[in-house]
């Protein structure tokens, strides 16, 4: 009996790391039809997007299909979400391209493949390490306004880079401005047939959703372009196509070039991890909430990490979650990750038995898919909102976008991350502080700057500090209090502490010195709504030797009543 219980306990422990296997153990037969249909629908968009995003990463189109199959199978085993769809991603492919091109001498295809695989392995290792370390909060390091700016800059970079392919020619230039200039200079090389097919494909991608959402736009657009190319023999008119793909799936192997590539790839892997996890965890949580499920963000990172390692081992590249593909799967009625396995199986069968089926897929159609994806990354509307509501957020977002455009996508992610960290320190280093007054119609204490008719109490200044008190802002706090004392000349300053979440050693010493300084001027300090934990911390710091233990109150009203009683007793 004990042995049986121990065995069950070990099995449960193992299943914690294999959520996909656990889901299969409780699989319902009634779900099978929905998962099969969803998998077929999913395969229809996995193929064109896989081909397109591999091109965007500077790799052979077929590697996008290898990546798709490997990551979907791996995530189905270890991923916690029952619905999330992973694969090549439009926001990661430019990062991959920027990371591997400088390291591949002369753009050698074999070196590019090995570098992309190494990068995927490193991304996977970083993500698994974050998950095992329960560091899911890392995904929150990029603030929303900085994310928006980064994606807007990335969208512009992608579109400029794809315009020559849309027109049927190529340019040799680095950087958005040089690429744009080269595109204009070579416009006379435009292949009219290629441009017509590309623009038509893009038009379908952008407008199809207004007709129906039941059939994926990418399937209709790319299939239509492929059929037209085959029937009209447009490749004879000089329009580039994918061509015959290699037959079968590659054998798993460990990609490697040389030791000197490890450090630059690791830097790129960290940047890719930041971009990938922020979007992936948000997408996973959003779709899980709609289904009434809960997803462990740390397990999610482990699942995505394993999927990246699988992609790297099968001549693939780094992957992420896709909100658009996940939405298609959900709309198609998917119940579990079996739908992803079906989609991956169809793609694998296509590679094994029908690789020539994709010979007539025009590269201009793939460029159109990438441009449409880039347009979906951009969010100009929210910038208008930022400009109207919070100008600082608007300018931060604009700077993040310029960082990507001017310095490049890899450097741009570093600019974006740096801006997010600076924003965090800025908001805590120079936090907001308000003098409060009583507003009768609202029945509470509010900013006298916002409510001009707020009632003040004679001889008392009520000051709210809206951040933790720590070494970086303690001097600013002291200066603010000194300014209020000089301007208002009160007998009491009441500190509303509801928003103070911590007091470090530096801030504690500052409070001690400030209290002594103000007492010498006949001014007393009272604290209201301070958290119990912080009151104990104040006691441990020994501040009650200078601060009066009777001057801590649960509410502003209690503090004012006690101050009034003291004044009456002194009189």
XYZ file of C-alpha atoms in Angstrom:
571
model
C 0.000 0.000 0.000
C 2.805 2.369 0.943
C 4.755 1.408 -2.192
C 1.684 2.113 -4.327
C 1.208 5.530 -2.689
C 4.896 6.332 -3.163
C 4.636 5.349 -6.825
C 1.640 7.590 -7.336
C 3.478 10.439 -5.639
C 6.486 10.004 -7.961
C 4.187 9.905 -10.985
C 2.440 13.091 -9.866
C 5.829 14.765 -9.407
C 6.903 13.755 -12.901
C 3.615 14.938 -14.392
C 4.244 18.388 -12.925
C 7.059 18.757 -15.457
C 5.041 17.128 -18.266
C 1.683 18.917 -18.303
C 1.004 17.774 -21.871
C 1.281 14.127 -20.894
C -0.966 14.787 -17.904
C -3.559 16.369 -20.235
C -3.556 13.251 -22.417
C -4.226 11.089 -19.371
C -7.525 12.910 -18.811
C -8.319 13.380 -22.509
C -11.996 13.073 -23.451
C -13.020 11.264 -26.593
C -15.581 13.986 -27.309
C -12.728 16.461 -27.860
C -11.085 14.469 -30.655
C -13.128 15.778 -33.590
C -12.644 19.409 -32.555
C -8.887 18.964 -32.101
C -8.507 17.210 -35.478
C -10.396 19.970 -37.327
C -8.491 22.691 -35.464
C -5.197 21.004 -36.323
C -6.059 20.951 -40.043
C -6.991 24.647 -39.978
C -3.836 25.412 -38.022
C -1.615 23.632 -40.550
C -3.022 25.863 -43.292
C -1.478 28.959 -41.673
C 1.613 27.326 -40.186
C 3.102 26.613 -43.612
C 3.008 30.101 -45.188
C 3.974 31.859 -41.965
C 6.797 29.415 -41.310
C 8.192 29.999 -44.782
C 7.812 33.783 -44.519
C 9.407 34.211 -41.096
C 12.348 31.984 -42.035
C 12.976 34.310 -44.995
C 12.745 37.282 -42.624
C 15.408 35.671 -40.431
C 17.713 35.324 -43.453
C 17.392 31.521 -43.523
C 16.129 29.038 -46.152
C 12.291 28.988 -46.125
C 12.163 25.267 -45.297
C 13.804 25.914 -41.902
C 10.610 27.669 -40.847
C 8.756 24.377 -41.316
C 11.397 22.393 -39.428
C 11.099 24.925 -36.607
C 7.314 24.723 -36.590
C 7.176 20.929 -36.316
C 9.873 20.650 -33.641
C 8.610 23.389 -31.331
C 4.952 22.342 -31.501
C 5.741 18.729 -30.598
C 8.057 19.741 -27.735
C 5.629 22.275 -26.281
C 2.737 19.812 -26.482
C 4.658 17.636 -24.012
C 6.007 20.201 -21.536
C 3.876 23.325 -22.108
C 1.217 24.170 -19.498
C -1.267 25.866 -21.846
C -3.829 23.693 -23.573
C -4.307 26.142 -26.436
C -1.156 28.224 -26.957
C 0.379 27.895 -30.435
C 4.126 28.432 -30.825
C 6.230 28.943 -33.902
C 8.401 31.346 -35.910
C 7.534 34.921 -35.039
C 7.672 38.187 -36.971
C 9.048 40.111 -33.985
C 11.897 37.636 -33.365
C 13.046 36.960 -36.931
C 14.675 40.409 -37.372
C 16.510 39.884 -34.082
C 17.757 36.503 -35.263
C 18.884 37.997 -38.585
C 20.717 40.850 -36.839
C 22.440 38.399 -34.481
C 23.692 35.821 -36.971
C 24.579 37.849 -40.079
C 27.630 39.609 -38.537
C 28.972 36.233 -37.369
C 28.496 34.316 -40.623
C 31.471 35.041 -42.881
C 30.165 36.076 -46.285
C 26.648 34.979 -45.362
C 27.579 31.285 -45.632
C 24.228 29.341 -45.520
C 25.687 26.506 -43.435
C 27.107 28.926 -40.888
C 23.812 30.846 -40.776
C 21.912 27.641 -39.992
C 24.363 26.628 -37.274
C 24.333 30.091 -35.697
C 20.530 30.235 -35.732
C 20.396 26.804 -34.086
C 22.951 27.812 -31.451
C 20.950 30.947 -30.748
C 17.733 28.934 -30.314
C 19.496 26.597 -27.865
C 20.769 29.569 -25.840
C 17.334 31.178 -25.778
C 15.912 27.878 -24.541
C 18.540 27.525 -21.813
C 17.972 31.117 -20.621
C 14.193 30.605 -20.528
C 14.431 27.280 -18.680
C 16.826 28.872 -16.177
C 14.373 31.723 -15.555
C 11.533 29.259 -15.128
C 13.404 27.002 -12.707
C 14.513 30.083 -10.773
C 10.879 31.232 -10.633
C 11.865 34.519 -12.236
C 8.677 35.058 -14.219
C 8.658 38.712 -13.223
C 11.524 39.271 -15.725
C 8.853 39.386 -18.415
C 7.545 42.592 -16.833
C 10.803 44.533 -17.172
C 9.652 46.149 -20.412
C 7.004 48.753 -19.588
C 3.953 49.015 -21.837
C 4.900 52.330 -23.440
C 8.414 51.060 -24.184
C 6.998 47.817 -25.632
C 4.722 49.840 -27.903
C 7.631 51.995 -29.067
C 9.884 49.000 -29.680
C 7.204 47.230 -31.726
C 6.446 50.369 -33.744
C 10.126 50.768 -34.562
C 10.383 47.067 -35.379
C 7.373 47.301 -37.710
C 8.978 50.149 -39.662
C 12.280 48.254 -39.862
C 10.579 45.086 -41.147
C 8.460 46.877 -43.745
C 11.407 48.819 -45.174
C 13.417 45.596 -45.394
C 10.636 43.709 -47.215
C 9.730 46.345 -49.822
C 12.464 45.259 -52.282
C 11.288 41.615 -52.058
C 7.731 42.772 -52.685
C 8.952 44.424 -55.895
C 11.119 41.516 -57.031
C 14.640 42.763 -56.451
C 17.183 42.916 -53.636
C 19.374 45.641 -52.168
C 22.689 45.472 -50.366
C 22.375 47.928 -47.491
C 22.349 47.935 -43.686
C 20.095 50.084 -41.507
C 16.629 51.448 -42.127
C 17.728 54.721 -43.719
C 20.266 53.094 -46.054
C 17.794 50.366 -46.998
C 15.096 52.944 -47.747
C 17.521 54.989 -49.884
C 18.691 51.868 -51.743
C 15.079 50.817 -52.371
C 14.274 54.172 -53.968
C 17.453 54.065 -56.062
C 16.661 50.604 -57.450
C 12.959 51.106 -58.139
C 13.708 50.879 -61.852
C 14.519 47.184 -61.288
C 10.957 46.444 -60.183
C 9.411 43.369 -61.789
C 5.851 44.412 -62.644
C 4.460 40.868 -62.390
C 6.091 40.341 -58.996
C 4.796 43.664 -57.691
C 1.235 42.973 -58.845
C 1.181 39.551 -57.167
C 2.729 40.943 -53.986
C 0.356 43.894 -53.705
C -2.644 41.677 -54.453
C -1.536 39.244 -51.733
C -1.089 42.093 -49.266
C -4.515 43.513 -50.142
C -6.157 40.152 -49.414
C -4.267 39.836 -46.111
C -5.418 43.287 -44.973
C -9.051 43.148 -46.116
C -10.097 39.485 -45.856
C -11.126 39.798 -42.203
C -13.887 42.212 -43.225
C -15.425 39.469 -45.349
C -15.084 36.490 -43.001
C -12.972 35.246 -40.104
C -13.777 31.587 -40.583
C -11.131 31.038 -43.254
C -7.633 32.381 -42.392
C -6.586 35.299 -44.604
C -3.020 34.031 -44.918
C -4.275 30.733 -46.381
C -6.457 32.449 -48.979
C -3.798 35.009 -49.937
C -0.801 32.677 -50.271
C -2.787 29.834 -51.830
C -4.267 32.245 -54.375
C -0.839 33.651 -55.251
C 0.608 30.131 -55.567
C -2.184 28.879 -57.823
C -1.914 31.976 -60.020
C 1.850 31.495 -60.291
C 1.493 27.840 -61.277
C -1.399 28.267 -63.735
C 0.017 31.357 -65.460
C 3.652 30.170 -65.223
C 4.607 33.501 -63.695
C 8.032 32.253 -62.653
C 8.934 32.360 -66.350
C 8.376 36.133 -66.191
C 11.182 36.394 -63.665
C 9.144 36.152 -60.463
C 11.169 34.359 -57.717
C 9.505 31.410 -55.969
C 10.349 29.120 -53.057
C 11.296 26.242 -55.352
C 11.466 22.555 -54.458
C 12.053 22.001 -50.760
C 14.359 19.301 -49.360
C 12.463 16.094 -48.690
C 11.887 14.888 -45.120
C 12.748 16.145 -41.673
C 16.362 16.666 -40.574
C 17.942 14.440 -37.946
C 18.451 16.072 -34.537
C 21.954 17.435 -34.011
C 23.821 19.888 -31.820
C 24.470 23.084 -33.821
C 27.911 24.596 -33.312
C 30.291 26.979 -35.061
C 33.064 28.248 -32.777
C 33.581 29.393 -29.180
C 33.979 33.040 -30.188
C 30.318 33.155 -31.260
C 28.975 32.217 -27.826
C 29.137 35.637 -26.144
C 27.482 37.698 -28.931
C 24.824 35.017 -29.350
C 24.189 34.970 -25.606
C 23.609 38.748 -25.628
C 21.158 38.302 -28.487
C 19.503 35.380 -26.662
C 18.788 37.577 -23.645
C 17.227 40.225 -25.874
C 15.119 37.646 -27.692
C 14.035 36.166 -24.359
C 12.852 39.577 -23.156
C 10.795 40.190 -26.295
C 9.445 36.650 -26.460
C 8.452 36.120 -22.836
C 6.683 39.455 -22.421
C 4.333 38.654 -25.280
C 4.110 34.902 -24.667
C 3.103 35.058 -21.013
C 0.571 37.818 -21.726
C -0.916 35.784 -24.596
C -0.989 32.573 -22.565
C -2.631 34.256 -19.579
C -5.215 36.044 -21.742
C -6.369 32.904 -23.568
C -6.286 30.834 -20.364
C -8.519 33.385 -18.608
C -11.034 33.188 -21.439
C -11.241 29.425 -20.921
C -11.308 29.576 -17.132
C -7.821 28.049 -16.854
C -4.768 29.184 -14.928
C -1.228 29.098 -16.291
C 1.951 29.074 -14.226
C 4.229 31.663 -15.875
C 7.345 29.858 -14.608
C 6.230 26.559 -16.132
C 5.353 28.495 -19.270
C 8.953 29.685 -19.514
C 10.208 26.122 -19.109
C 7.848 24.912 -21.819
C 8.902 27.619 -24.273
C 12.540 26.991 -23.393
C 12.265 23.285 -24.214
C 10.459 24.167 -27.455
C 13.339 26.476 -28.419
C 15.899 23.759 -27.716
C 13.922 21.329 -29.892
C 13.778 23.899 -32.702
C 17.538 24.478 -32.493
C 18.240 20.761 -32.590
C 16.231 20.329 -35.829
C 17.921 23.040 -37.944
C 15.442 25.622 -36.722
C 15.576 28.991 -35.007
C 14.170 30.771 -31.948
C 10.392 30.782 -31.542
C 7.698 32.493 -29.554
C 3.965 32.274 -28.978
C 1.630 33.724 -31.580
C -1.557 35.454 -30.512
C -2.913 35.343 -34.096
C -2.285 31.604 -34.566
C -3.609 30.887 -31.071
C -6.743 32.895 -31.896
C -7.225 30.839 -35.078
C -6.850 27.617 -33.089
C -9.343 28.803 -30.500
C -11.814 29.905 -33.161
C -11.461 26.502 -34.840
C -12.553 24.880 -31.553
C -9.303 23.419 -30.232
C -9.579 21.678 -26.873
C -6.005 20.592 -26.143
C -2.474 20.600 -27.528
C -3.471 17.636 -29.691
C -4.551 20.244 -32.256
C -0.974 21.536 -32.399
C 0.308 17.965 -32.775
C -2.082 17.412 -35.679
C -0.909 20.647 -37.304
C 2.733 19.675 -36.820
C 2.029 16.195 -38.212
C 0.477 17.620 -41.376
C 3.465 19.914 -41.916
C 5.849 16.969 -41.396
C 3.893 14.797 -43.872
C 4.041 17.641 -46.381
C 7.828 17.769 -46.030
C 8.204 13.994 -46.322
C 5.803 13.188 -49.164
C 4.901 16.418 -50.973
C 7.831 18.871 -50.783
C 7.318 19.867 -54.454
C 3.832 21.143 -53.597
C 5.331 24.459 -52.481
C 7.546 24.980 -55.525
C 5.357 27.801 -56.915
C 4.930 29.805 -53.687
C 6.090 33.312 -54.750
C 8.604 35.039 -52.510
C 6.718 38.296 -53.009
C 3.683 36.648 -51.339
C 5.856 35.735 -48.362
C 7.069 39.350 -48.236
C 3.415 40.414 -48.165
C 2.778 38.050 -45.223
C 5.697 39.604 -43.346
C 4.544 43.172 -44.100
C 1.012 42.355 -42.908
C 2.464 40.872 -39.727
C 4.597 43.993 -39.232
C 1.545 46.219 -39.605
C -0.167 44.179 -36.882
C 2.814 44.819 -34.585
C 2.443 48.594 -34.922
C 0.025 50.511 -32.713
C -0.195 54.158 -33.711
C -3.583 54.736 -32.110
C -2.301 54.232 -28.579
C 0.366 56.874 -29.190
C -2.389 59.460 -29.623
C -3.818 58.332 -26.298
C -0.404 58.599 -24.629
C 0.082 62.104 -26.049
C -3.304 63.184 -24.705
C -3.140 61.494 -21.306
C 0.549 61.264 -20.416
C 3.121 63.069 -22.539
C 6.039 61.368 -20.785
C 4.786 57.944 -21.930
C 4.461 59.250 -25.492
C 8.044 60.529 -25.614
C 9.422 57.339 -24.043
C 7.593 55.279 -26.649
C 8.902 57.503 -29.445
C 12.482 57.230 -28.141
C 12.193 53.420 -27.991
C 10.973 53.374 -31.617
C 13.823 55.630 -32.725
C 16.294 53.387 -30.888
C 15.245 50.451 -33.079
C 15.197 52.486 -36.299
C 18.500 54.290 -35.760
C 20.617 51.687 -33.954
C 19.075 48.420 -35.180
C 16.797 45.775 -33.680
C 19.318 44.181 -31.324
C 20.602 47.506 -30.035
C 17.017 48.713 -29.994
C 15.981 46.057 -27.483
C 18.834 47.184 -25.235
C 17.627 50.791 -25.581
C 14.088 49.665 -24.749
C 15.224 47.679 -21.715
C 17.387 50.586 -20.521
C 14.449 52.988 -20.887
C 12.210 50.673 -18.851
C 14.767 50.467 -16.046
C 15.303 54.250 -16.102
C 11.541 54.754 -16.031
C 11.277 52.535 -12.971
C 14.024 54.443 -11.161
C 12.604 57.774 -12.309
C 9.203 57.030 -10.809
C 10.727 55.909 -7.527
C 13.663 58.331 -7.465
C 11.481 61.382 -8.013
C 8.081 60.143 -6.903
C 4.904 62.092 -6.637
C 4.050 63.833 -3.370
C 0.841 65.679 -2.515
C -0.442 67.973 0.222
C -3.898 66.721 1.224
C -7.032 68.512 2.296
C -10.545 67.358 3.167
C -13.044 67.443 0.278
C -16.583 67.281 1.744
C -18.378 66.260 -1.453
C -16.029 63.293 -1.859
C -15.930 62.485 1.835
C -12.177 62.036 2.001
C -8.684 63.501 1.805
C -7.451 64.520 -1.613
C -4.811 66.646 -3.336
C -5.216 70.376 -2.682
C -3.599 70.974 -6.071
C -6.436 69.185 -7.816
C -9.237 70.256 -5.462
C -8.802 73.935 -4.788
C -11.689 74.052 -2.284
C -10.205 71.269 -0.099
C -10.254 72.188 3.593
C -6.928 72.594 5.396
C -6.294 72.313 9.126
C -4.621 75.261 10.831
C -1.099 74.506 11.980
C -1.086 71.085 10.284
C 0.257 69.967 6.890
C -0.883 66.549 5.685
C 1.625 65.191 3.170
C 1.310 61.986 1.136
C 4.476 60.325 -0.199
C 3.716 57.947 -3.078
C 6.689 55.578 -3.204
C 8.944 53.437 -1.025
C 11.424 55.456 1.041
C 14.903 54.326 0.078
C 18.418 55.603 -0.458
C 17.747 57.154 -3.873
C 14.818 59.343 -2.842
C 15.347 59.933 0.896
C 17.106 63.258 0.361
C 14.343 64.427 -1.993
C 11.765 63.501 0.657
C 13.645 65.551 3.264
C 13.843 68.542 0.900
C 10.113 68.357 0.170
C 9.282 68.294 3.863
C 11.667 71.188 4.594
C 10.070 73.224 1.791
C 6.597 72.614 3.216
C 7.754 73.632 6.694
C 9.270 76.888 5.399
C 6.232 77.734 3.286
C 3.403 76.771 5.634
C 5.102 77.167 9.055
C 3.016 74.423 10.692
C 3.352 72.950 14.157
C 2.677 69.457 12.858
C 3.390 67.574 9.663
C 1.260 64.479 9.229
C 2.768 61.929 6.830
C 0.163 59.802 5.062
C 2.069 56.526 4.561
C -0.403 54.323 2.709
C 1.735 54.294 -0.463
C 5.048 53.777 1.356
C 5.817 50.085 0.877
C 9.327 50.017 2.338
C 11.844 52.013 4.385
C 15.503 51.115 3.962
C 18.432 51.868 6.273
C 19.340 55.153 4.565
C 15.761 56.409 4.723
C 15.477 55.373 8.381
C 18.537 57.438 9.314
C 17.108 60.342 7.321
C 13.826 60.174 9.273
C 15.744 60.154 12.542
C 17.794 63.251 11.595
C 14.748 65.006 10.154
C 12.743 64.455 13.329
C 15.533 65.918 15.479
C 15.860 68.891 13.115
C 12.124 69.634 13.088
C 11.726 69.207 16.841
C 14.377 71.889 17.289
C 12.098 74.199 15.294
C 9.009 73.248 17.306
C 7.556 71.016 14.593
C 6.343 67.469 15.270
C 5.911 64.531 12.907
C 2.956 62.143 12.957
C 2.531 59.030 10.820
C -0.823 57.727 9.618
C -1.846 54.544 7.807
C 1.654 53.106 8.023
C 1.728 49.383 7.377
C 2.160 47.218 10.469
C 5.236 45.606 8.933
C 6.875 49.019 8.552
C 5.976 50.016 12.101
C 7.835 46.930 13.321
C 10.717 47.835 11.003
C 10.860 51.336 12.497
C 11.047 49.721 15.925
C 13.884 47.423 14.839
C 15.770 50.377 13.345
C 15.601 51.990 16.782
C 13.804 55.079 15.502
C 11.384 55.118 18.396
C 14.233 56.490 20.497
C 13.690 59.751 18.601
C 10.236 59.353 17.068
C 7.342 59.380 19.527
C 5.638 55.965 19.596
C 2.344 57.758 20.328
C 2.479 59.595 16.994
C 1.483 56.626 14.840
C -2.226 56.656 13.940
C -4.508 54.423 11.868
C -6.312 57.351 10.160
C -5.866 61.038 9.452
C -8.947 61.820 11.531
C -7.491 60.073 14.592
C -4.231 61.960 14.148
C -5.997 65.333 13.879
C -8.140 64.557 16.924
C -5.029 63.702 18.979
C -3.270 66.884 17.783
C -6.345 68.945 18.761
C -6.376 67.305 22.220
C -2.656 68.116 22.691
C -3.288 71.725 21.729
C -6.213 71.960 24.140
C -4.201 70.458 27.029
C -1.286 72.862 26.331
C -3.693 75.782 26.401
